[in-house]
Coordinates of C-alpha atoms in Angstrom, one line a residue:
Chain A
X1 CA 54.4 -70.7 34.3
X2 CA 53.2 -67.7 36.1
X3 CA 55.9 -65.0 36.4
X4 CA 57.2 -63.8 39.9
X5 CA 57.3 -60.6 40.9
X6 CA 59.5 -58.9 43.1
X7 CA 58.1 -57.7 46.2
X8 CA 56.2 -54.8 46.4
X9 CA 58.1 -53.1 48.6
X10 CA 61.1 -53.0 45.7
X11 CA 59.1 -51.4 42.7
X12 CA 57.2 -48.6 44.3
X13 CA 58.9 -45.5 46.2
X14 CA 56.8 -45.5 49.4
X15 CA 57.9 -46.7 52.7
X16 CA 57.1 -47.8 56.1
X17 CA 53.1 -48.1 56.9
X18 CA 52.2 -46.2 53.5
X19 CA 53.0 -49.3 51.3
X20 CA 49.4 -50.0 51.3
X21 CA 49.7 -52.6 48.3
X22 CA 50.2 -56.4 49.3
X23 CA 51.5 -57.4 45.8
X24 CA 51.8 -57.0 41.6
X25 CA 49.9 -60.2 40.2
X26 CA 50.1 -59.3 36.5
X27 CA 52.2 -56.7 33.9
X28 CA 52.7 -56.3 30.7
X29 CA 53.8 -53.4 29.0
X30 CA 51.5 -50.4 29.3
X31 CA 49.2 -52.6 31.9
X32 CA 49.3 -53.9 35.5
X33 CA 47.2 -55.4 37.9
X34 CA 47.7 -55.3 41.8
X35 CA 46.2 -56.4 44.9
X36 CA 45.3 -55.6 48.5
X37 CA 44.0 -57.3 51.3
X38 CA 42.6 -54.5 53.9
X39 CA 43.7 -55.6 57.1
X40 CA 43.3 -53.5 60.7
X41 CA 45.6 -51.4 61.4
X42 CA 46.1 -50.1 57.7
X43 CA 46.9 -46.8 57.4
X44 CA 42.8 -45.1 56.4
X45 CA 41.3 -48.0 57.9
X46 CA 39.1 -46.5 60.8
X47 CA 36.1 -48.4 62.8
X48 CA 37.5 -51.5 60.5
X49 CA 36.1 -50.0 57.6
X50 CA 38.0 -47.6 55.1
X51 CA 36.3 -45.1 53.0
X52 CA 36.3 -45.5 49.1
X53 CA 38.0 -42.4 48.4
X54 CA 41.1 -44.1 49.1
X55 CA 41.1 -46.0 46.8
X56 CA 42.7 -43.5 44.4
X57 CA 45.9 -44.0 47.0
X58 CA 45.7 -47.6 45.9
X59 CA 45.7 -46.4 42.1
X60 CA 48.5 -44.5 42.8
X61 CA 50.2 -46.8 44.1
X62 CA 49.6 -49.5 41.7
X63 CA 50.6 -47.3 38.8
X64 CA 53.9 -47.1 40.7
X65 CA 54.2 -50.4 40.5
X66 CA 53.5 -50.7 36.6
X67 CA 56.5 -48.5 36.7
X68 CA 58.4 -49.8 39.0
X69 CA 58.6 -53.0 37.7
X70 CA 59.3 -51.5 33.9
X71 CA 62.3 -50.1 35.5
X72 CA 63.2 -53.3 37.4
X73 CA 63.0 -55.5 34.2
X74 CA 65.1 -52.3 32.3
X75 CA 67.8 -52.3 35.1
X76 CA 67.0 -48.9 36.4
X77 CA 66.0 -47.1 39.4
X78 CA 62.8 -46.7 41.0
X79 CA 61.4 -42.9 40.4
X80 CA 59.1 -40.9 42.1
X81 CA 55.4 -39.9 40.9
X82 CA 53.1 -37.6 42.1
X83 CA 49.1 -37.7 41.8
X84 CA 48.3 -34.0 39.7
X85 CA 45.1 -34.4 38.6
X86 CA 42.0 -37.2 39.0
X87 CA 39.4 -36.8 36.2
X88 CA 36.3 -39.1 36.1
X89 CA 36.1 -40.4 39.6
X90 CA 33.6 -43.1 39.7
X91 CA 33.3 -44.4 43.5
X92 CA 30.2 -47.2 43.3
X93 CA 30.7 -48.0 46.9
X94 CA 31.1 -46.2 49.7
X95 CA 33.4 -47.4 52.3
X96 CA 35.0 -51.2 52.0
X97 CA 35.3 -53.6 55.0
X98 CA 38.4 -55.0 57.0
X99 CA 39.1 -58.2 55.1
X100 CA 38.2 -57.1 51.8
X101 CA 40.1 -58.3 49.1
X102 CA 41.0 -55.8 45.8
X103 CA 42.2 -56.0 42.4
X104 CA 43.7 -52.5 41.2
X105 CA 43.8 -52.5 37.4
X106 CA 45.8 -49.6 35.8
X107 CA 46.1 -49.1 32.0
X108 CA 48.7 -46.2 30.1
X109 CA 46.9 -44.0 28.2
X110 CA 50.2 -41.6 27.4
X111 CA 53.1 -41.3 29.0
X112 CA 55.9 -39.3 28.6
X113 CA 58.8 -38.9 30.9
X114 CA 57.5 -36.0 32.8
X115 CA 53.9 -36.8 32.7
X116 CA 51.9 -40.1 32.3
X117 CA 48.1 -40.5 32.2
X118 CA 46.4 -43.8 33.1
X119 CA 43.0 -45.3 33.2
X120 CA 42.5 -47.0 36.8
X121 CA 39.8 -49.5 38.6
X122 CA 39.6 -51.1 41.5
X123 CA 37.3 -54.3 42.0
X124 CA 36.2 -56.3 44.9
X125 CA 35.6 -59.9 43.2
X126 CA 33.5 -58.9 40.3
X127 CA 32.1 -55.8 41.5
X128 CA 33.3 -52.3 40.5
X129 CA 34.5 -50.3 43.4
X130 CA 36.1 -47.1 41.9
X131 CA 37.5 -46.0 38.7
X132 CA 39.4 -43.0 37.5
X133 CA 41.9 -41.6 34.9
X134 CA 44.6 -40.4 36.8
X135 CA 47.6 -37.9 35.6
X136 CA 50.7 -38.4 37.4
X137 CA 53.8 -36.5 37.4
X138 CA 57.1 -38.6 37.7
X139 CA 60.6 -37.5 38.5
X140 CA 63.8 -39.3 39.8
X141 CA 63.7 -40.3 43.3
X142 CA 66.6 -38.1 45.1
X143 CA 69.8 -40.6 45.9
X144 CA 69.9 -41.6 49.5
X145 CA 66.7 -39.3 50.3
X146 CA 64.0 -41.6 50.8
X147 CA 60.7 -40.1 49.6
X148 CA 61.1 -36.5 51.4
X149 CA 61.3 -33.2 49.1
X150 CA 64.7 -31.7 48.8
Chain B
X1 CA 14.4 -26.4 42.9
X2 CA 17.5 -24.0 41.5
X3 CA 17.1 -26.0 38.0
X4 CA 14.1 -24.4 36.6
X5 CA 14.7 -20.7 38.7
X6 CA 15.2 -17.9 35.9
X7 CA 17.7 -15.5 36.4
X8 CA 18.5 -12.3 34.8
X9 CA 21.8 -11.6 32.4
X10 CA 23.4 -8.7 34.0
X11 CA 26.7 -8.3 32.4
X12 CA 29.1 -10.1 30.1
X13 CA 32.7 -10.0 29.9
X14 CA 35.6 -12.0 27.9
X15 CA 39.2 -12.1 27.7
X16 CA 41.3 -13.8 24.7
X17 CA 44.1 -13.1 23.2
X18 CA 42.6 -11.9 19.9
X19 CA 39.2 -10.4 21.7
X20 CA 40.8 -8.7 24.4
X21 CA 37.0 -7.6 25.4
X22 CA 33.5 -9.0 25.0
X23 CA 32.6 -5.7 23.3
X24 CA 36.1 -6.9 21.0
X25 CA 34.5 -10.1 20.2
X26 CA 30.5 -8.8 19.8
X27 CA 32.0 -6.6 17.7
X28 CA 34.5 -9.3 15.8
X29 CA 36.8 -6.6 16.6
X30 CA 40.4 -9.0 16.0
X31 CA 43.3 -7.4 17.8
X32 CA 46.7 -6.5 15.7
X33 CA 48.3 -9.1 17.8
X34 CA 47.6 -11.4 20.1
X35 CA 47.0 -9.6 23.6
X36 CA 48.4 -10.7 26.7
X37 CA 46.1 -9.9 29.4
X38 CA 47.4 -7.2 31.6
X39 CA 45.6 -7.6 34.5
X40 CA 45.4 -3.5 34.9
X41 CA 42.8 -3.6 38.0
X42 CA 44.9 -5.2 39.9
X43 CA 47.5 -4.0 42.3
X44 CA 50.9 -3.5 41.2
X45 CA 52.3 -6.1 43.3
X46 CA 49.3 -8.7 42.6
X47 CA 49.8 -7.9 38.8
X48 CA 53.4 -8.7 39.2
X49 CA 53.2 -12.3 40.9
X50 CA 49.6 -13.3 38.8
X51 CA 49.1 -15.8 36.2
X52 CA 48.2 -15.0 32.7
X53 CA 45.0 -17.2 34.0
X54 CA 44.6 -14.3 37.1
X55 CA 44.7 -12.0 34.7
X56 CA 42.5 -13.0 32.0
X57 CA 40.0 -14.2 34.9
X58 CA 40.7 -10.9 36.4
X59 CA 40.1 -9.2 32.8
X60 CA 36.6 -11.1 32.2
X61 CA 35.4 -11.0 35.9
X62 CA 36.0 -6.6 35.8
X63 CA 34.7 -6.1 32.4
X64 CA 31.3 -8.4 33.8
X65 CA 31.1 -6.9 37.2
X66 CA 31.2 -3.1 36.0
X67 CA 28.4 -4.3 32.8
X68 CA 26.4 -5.3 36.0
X69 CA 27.1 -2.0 37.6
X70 CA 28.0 -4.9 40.7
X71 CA 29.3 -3.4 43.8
X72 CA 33.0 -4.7 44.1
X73 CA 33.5 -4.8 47.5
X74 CA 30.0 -6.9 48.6
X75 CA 29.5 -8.8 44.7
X76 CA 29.9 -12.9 44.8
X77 CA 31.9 -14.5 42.5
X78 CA 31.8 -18.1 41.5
X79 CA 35.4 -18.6 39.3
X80 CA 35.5 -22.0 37.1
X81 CA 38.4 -23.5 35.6
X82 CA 39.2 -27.5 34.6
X83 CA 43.2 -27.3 35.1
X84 CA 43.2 -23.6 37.3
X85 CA 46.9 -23.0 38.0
X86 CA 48.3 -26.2 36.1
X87 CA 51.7 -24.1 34.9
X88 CA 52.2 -22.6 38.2
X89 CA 52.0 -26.1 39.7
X90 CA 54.4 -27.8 37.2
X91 CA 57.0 -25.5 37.4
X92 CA 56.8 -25.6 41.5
X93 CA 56.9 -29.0 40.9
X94 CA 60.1 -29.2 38.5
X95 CA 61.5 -26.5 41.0
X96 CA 61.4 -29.0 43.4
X97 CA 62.5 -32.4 42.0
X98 CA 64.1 -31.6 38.8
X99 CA 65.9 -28.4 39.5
X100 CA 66.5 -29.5 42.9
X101 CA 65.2 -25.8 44.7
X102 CA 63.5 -25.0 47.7
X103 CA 59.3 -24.5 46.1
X104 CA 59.1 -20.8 46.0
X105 CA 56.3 -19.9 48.7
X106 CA 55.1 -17.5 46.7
X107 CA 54.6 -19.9 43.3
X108 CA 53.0 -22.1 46.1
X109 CA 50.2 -19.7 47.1
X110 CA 49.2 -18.9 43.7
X111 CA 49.6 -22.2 42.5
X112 CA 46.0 -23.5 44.0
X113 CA 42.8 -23.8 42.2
X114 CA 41.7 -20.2 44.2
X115 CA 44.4 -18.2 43.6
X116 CA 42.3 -16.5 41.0
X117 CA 39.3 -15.8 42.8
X118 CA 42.0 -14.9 45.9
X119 CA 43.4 -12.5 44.3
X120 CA 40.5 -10.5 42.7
X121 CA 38.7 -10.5 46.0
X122 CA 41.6 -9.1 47.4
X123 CA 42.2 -6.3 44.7
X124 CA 38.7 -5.3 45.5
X125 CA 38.6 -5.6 49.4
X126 CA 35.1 -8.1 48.6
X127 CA 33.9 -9.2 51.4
X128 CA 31.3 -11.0 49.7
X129 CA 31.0 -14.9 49.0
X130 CA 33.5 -16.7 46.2
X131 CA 34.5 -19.7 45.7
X132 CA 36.5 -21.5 43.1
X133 CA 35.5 -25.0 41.2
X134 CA 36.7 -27.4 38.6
X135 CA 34.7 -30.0 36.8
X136 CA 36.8 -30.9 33.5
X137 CA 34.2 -29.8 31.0
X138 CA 31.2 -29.8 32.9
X139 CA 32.6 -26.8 35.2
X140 CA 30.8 -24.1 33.4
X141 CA 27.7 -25.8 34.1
X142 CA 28.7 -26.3 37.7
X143 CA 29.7 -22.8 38.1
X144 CA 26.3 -21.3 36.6
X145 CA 24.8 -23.8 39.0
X146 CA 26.5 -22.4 41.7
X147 CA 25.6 -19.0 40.8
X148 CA 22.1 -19.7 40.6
X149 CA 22.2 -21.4 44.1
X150 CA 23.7 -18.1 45.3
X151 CA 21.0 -16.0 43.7
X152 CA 18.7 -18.2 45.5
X153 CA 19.8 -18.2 48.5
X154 CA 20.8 -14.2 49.1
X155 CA 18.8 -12.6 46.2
X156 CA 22.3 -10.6 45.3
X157 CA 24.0 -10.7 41.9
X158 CA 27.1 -12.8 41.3
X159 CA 29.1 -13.3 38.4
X160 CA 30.5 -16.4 36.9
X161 CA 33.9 -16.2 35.4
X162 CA 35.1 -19.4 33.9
X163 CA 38.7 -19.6 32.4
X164 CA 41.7 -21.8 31.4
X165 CA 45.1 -20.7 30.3
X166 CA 46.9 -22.3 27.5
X167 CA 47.3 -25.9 27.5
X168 CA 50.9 -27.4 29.0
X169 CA 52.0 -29.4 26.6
X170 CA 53.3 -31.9 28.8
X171 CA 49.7 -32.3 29.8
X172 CA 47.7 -32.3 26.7
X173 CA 48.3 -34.0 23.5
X174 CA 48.8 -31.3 21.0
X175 CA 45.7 -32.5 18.8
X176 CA 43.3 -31.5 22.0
X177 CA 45.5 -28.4 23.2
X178 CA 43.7 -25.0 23.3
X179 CA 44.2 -21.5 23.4
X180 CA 44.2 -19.0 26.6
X181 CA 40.6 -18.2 27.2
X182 CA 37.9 -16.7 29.9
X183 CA 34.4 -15.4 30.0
X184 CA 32.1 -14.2 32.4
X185 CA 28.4 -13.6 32.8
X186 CA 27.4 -11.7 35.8
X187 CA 23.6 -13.0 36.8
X188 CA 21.3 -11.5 38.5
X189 CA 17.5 -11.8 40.4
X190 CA 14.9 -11.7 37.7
X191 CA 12.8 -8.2 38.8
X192 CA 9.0 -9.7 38.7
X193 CA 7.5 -12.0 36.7
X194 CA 6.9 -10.7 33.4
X195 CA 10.0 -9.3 33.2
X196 CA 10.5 -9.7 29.4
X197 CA 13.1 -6.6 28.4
X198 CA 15.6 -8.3 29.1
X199 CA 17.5 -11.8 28.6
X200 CA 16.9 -14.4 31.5
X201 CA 18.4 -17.7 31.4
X202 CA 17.0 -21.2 32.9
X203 CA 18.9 -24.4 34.1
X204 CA 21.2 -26.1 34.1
X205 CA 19.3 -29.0 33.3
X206 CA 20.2 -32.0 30.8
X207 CA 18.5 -31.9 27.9
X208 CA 19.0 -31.6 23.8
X209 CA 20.4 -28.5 22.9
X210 CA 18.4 -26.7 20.4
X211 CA 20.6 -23.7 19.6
X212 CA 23.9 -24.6 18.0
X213 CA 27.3 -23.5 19.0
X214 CA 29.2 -20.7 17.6
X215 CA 31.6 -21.4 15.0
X216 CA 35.1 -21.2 16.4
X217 CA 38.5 -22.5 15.8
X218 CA 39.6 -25.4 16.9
X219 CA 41.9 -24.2 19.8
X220 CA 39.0 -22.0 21.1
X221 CA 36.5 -24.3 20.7
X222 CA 38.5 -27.3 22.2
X223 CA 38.8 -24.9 25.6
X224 CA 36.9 -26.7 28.4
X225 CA 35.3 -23.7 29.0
X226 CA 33.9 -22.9 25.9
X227 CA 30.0 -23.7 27.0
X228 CA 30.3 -20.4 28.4
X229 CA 31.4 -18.6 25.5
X230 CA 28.7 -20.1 23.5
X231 CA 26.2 -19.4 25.7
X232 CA 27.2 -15.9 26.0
X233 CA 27.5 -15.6 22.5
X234 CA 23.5 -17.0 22.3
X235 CA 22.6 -14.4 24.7
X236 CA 24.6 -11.7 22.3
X237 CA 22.5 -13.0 19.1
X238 CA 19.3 -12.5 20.8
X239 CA 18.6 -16.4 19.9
X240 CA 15.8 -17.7 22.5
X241 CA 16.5 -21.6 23.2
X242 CA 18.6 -24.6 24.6
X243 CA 22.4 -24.1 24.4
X244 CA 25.0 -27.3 25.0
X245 CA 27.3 -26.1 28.0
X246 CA 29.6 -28.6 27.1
X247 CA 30.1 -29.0 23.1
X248 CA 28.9 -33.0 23.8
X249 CA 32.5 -33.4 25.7
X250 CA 30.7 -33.4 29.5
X251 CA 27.7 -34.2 31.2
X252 CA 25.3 -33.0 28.8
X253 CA 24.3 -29.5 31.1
X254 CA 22.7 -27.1 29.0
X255 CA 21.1 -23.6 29.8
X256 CA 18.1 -22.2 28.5
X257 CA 18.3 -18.9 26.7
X258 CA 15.4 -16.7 26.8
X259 CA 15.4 -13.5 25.0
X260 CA 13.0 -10.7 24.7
X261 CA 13.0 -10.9 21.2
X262 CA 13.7 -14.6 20.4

């Protein structure tokens, strides 16, 4: 039976209009796989078309939910990450479409608990949209701050 | 059209902590003790809040600029590095969500990718062009690219100063970590066509190097930038040919290297 996830909304640290991810569809340790419908009115989403380079908000964002959801299943709290460095930014399309449906693969290649580095791509069907490794810095997320610096 | 434009090689200068100097390292001149770079050409204050990555930048771009007999105030500069101000960022980072502080605006303004480049053109009122890139290990290519746009376009020297300060280990596993490094070449307009006293380079272009990299240790030759080192150390040798700018680990940019004598 397929597992259920929670919902998004409960495993990464973003709020309001920047949860950009619909859902987590697939984890495993090290590995997770998410997915986004682009609908209008989406934050980026101008002219009803978004451009590609934002996609590495979506990698983000699914590598917060690869963590997120390690937490959930450990019993511990959400933390915050931050996007430090992008190597190897492949973009093989430029802008995608309202209506477009994505699959946002990220993949740990180290991580440690200041610093983790992970292999993303993003795919609309079977074709390649974007990939990148992405090094992320994590931290705890401030209690009762939301996602503000101190 | 850039690609296959020769240049001339002006001036050459390096900083490491065991060559404090490029004349240090054409020499093989090893310091006592590993060297700090002191950033002396900068202000007092500047040389205060600076990186060891300013300074060594600062140390390579001076010892370059003043080979090349390049005006301070009106040279360009193009300054490379893969990770720039990586420290400077992590601790503004932990400042803020591990210690719990208020980000120092100072850390802050020197923790961008041109701080570097800012505060050298400061420290020598330039009012010429510079810019500041990364490209993992393809940015000495880039940068000599840039250069040789620049040379193109207003006919003026500019040096090239690539750099990367020692490897956070919180970012680097410690089998690819390297070593505090920078070098710089400073370029300039070939002076006719037959100019053949001096050494002119070619490129970048991809190709199959022909000259083979200098023999370094590991933590050197692990440096992103190291493509420059080895091409400065061709251009040192006198050895006329194709030089890797990225030891295989990049885009496969090389340079050509075309001495008078090679």
């Amino acid at each position: 039976m397929a597992e259920v996830y929670p919902s998004i909304r409960e495993l990464i640290p973003h709020d309001g209009p920047m949860v950009l991810l619909d859902e987590l569809v697939h984890w495993e340790p090290g590995r997770a796989r998410c997915r986004i419908t682009i609908t209008p009115g989406m934050h980026f989403v101008s002219d009803g078309a978004v451009d590609t380079i934002v996609s590495l908000e979506y990698m983000g964002q699914a590598v917060a939910a690869s963590c997120g959801y390690a937490a959930f299943r450990g019993g511990n709290d959400i933390r915050v990450g931050m996007i430090i460095g992008c190597r190897r930014m492949d973009i093989e399309v430029p802008t995608l479409r309202v209506g477009d449906q994505l699959l946002i693969e990220v993949r740990e290649v180290r991580a440690q608990e200041e610093i983790s580095v992970y292999e993303c791509d993003v795919r609309r069907g079977d074709e390649p949209v974007a990939s990148a490794q992405l090094t992320l810095y994590h931290a705890d997320k401030p209690p009762g701050e939301g996602d503000s610096f101190p | 059209m850039t690609a296959s434009m020769e240049v001339r090689v002006a001036g050459m200068g390096l900083f490491m902590p065991d060559f404090p100097t490029a004349a240090d390292w054409h020499a093989q001149r090893r310091s006592a003790e590993p060297q700090l770079p002191s950033g002396s050409r900068l202000d007092r204050r500047a040389r205060g809040r600076s990186s060891v990555l300013t300074k060594a930048l600062a140390e390579a771009y001076f010892e370059a600029a003043d080979a090349a007999s390049v005006e301070l105030g009106e040279g360009s500069a193009v300054f490379g590095s893969a990770l720039g101000e990586v420290g400077t960022m992590l601790g503004l980072l932990n400042q803020m969500w591990r210690d719990r502080e208020e980000p120092s605006p100072m850390a802050f303004a020197l923790s961008v990718h041109n701080a570097a480049s800012g505060v050298v053109s400061i420290a020598t009122k330039n009012r010429g062009f510079t810019t500041s890139l990364g490209a993992d290990h393809d940015t000495p290519a880039m940068a000599l690219m840039e250069a040789i746009g620049l040379i193109a376009e207003r006919g003026e020297p500019v040096v090239v100063v690539c750099g990367e300060e020692p490897t956070p280990t919180a970012l680097v596993p410690d089998d690819e970590s390297w070593e505090l490094a920078a070098m710089a070449i400073a370029l300039a307009p070939t002076r006719g066509d037959n100019e053949t006293d001096c050494v002119r380079l070619r490129g970048p272009f991809k190709a199959s190097a022909t000259l083979v990299g200098s023999d370094l240790r590991a933590a050197v030759a692990r440096n992103p930038q190291v493509g420059l080192l080895d091409l400065i150390c061709a251009v040192e040798a006198g050895r006329s040919g194709t030089i890797a700018l990225d030891r295989g680990r990049g885009g496969g940019w090389c340079m050509e290297v075309l001495c008078p004598d090679g």
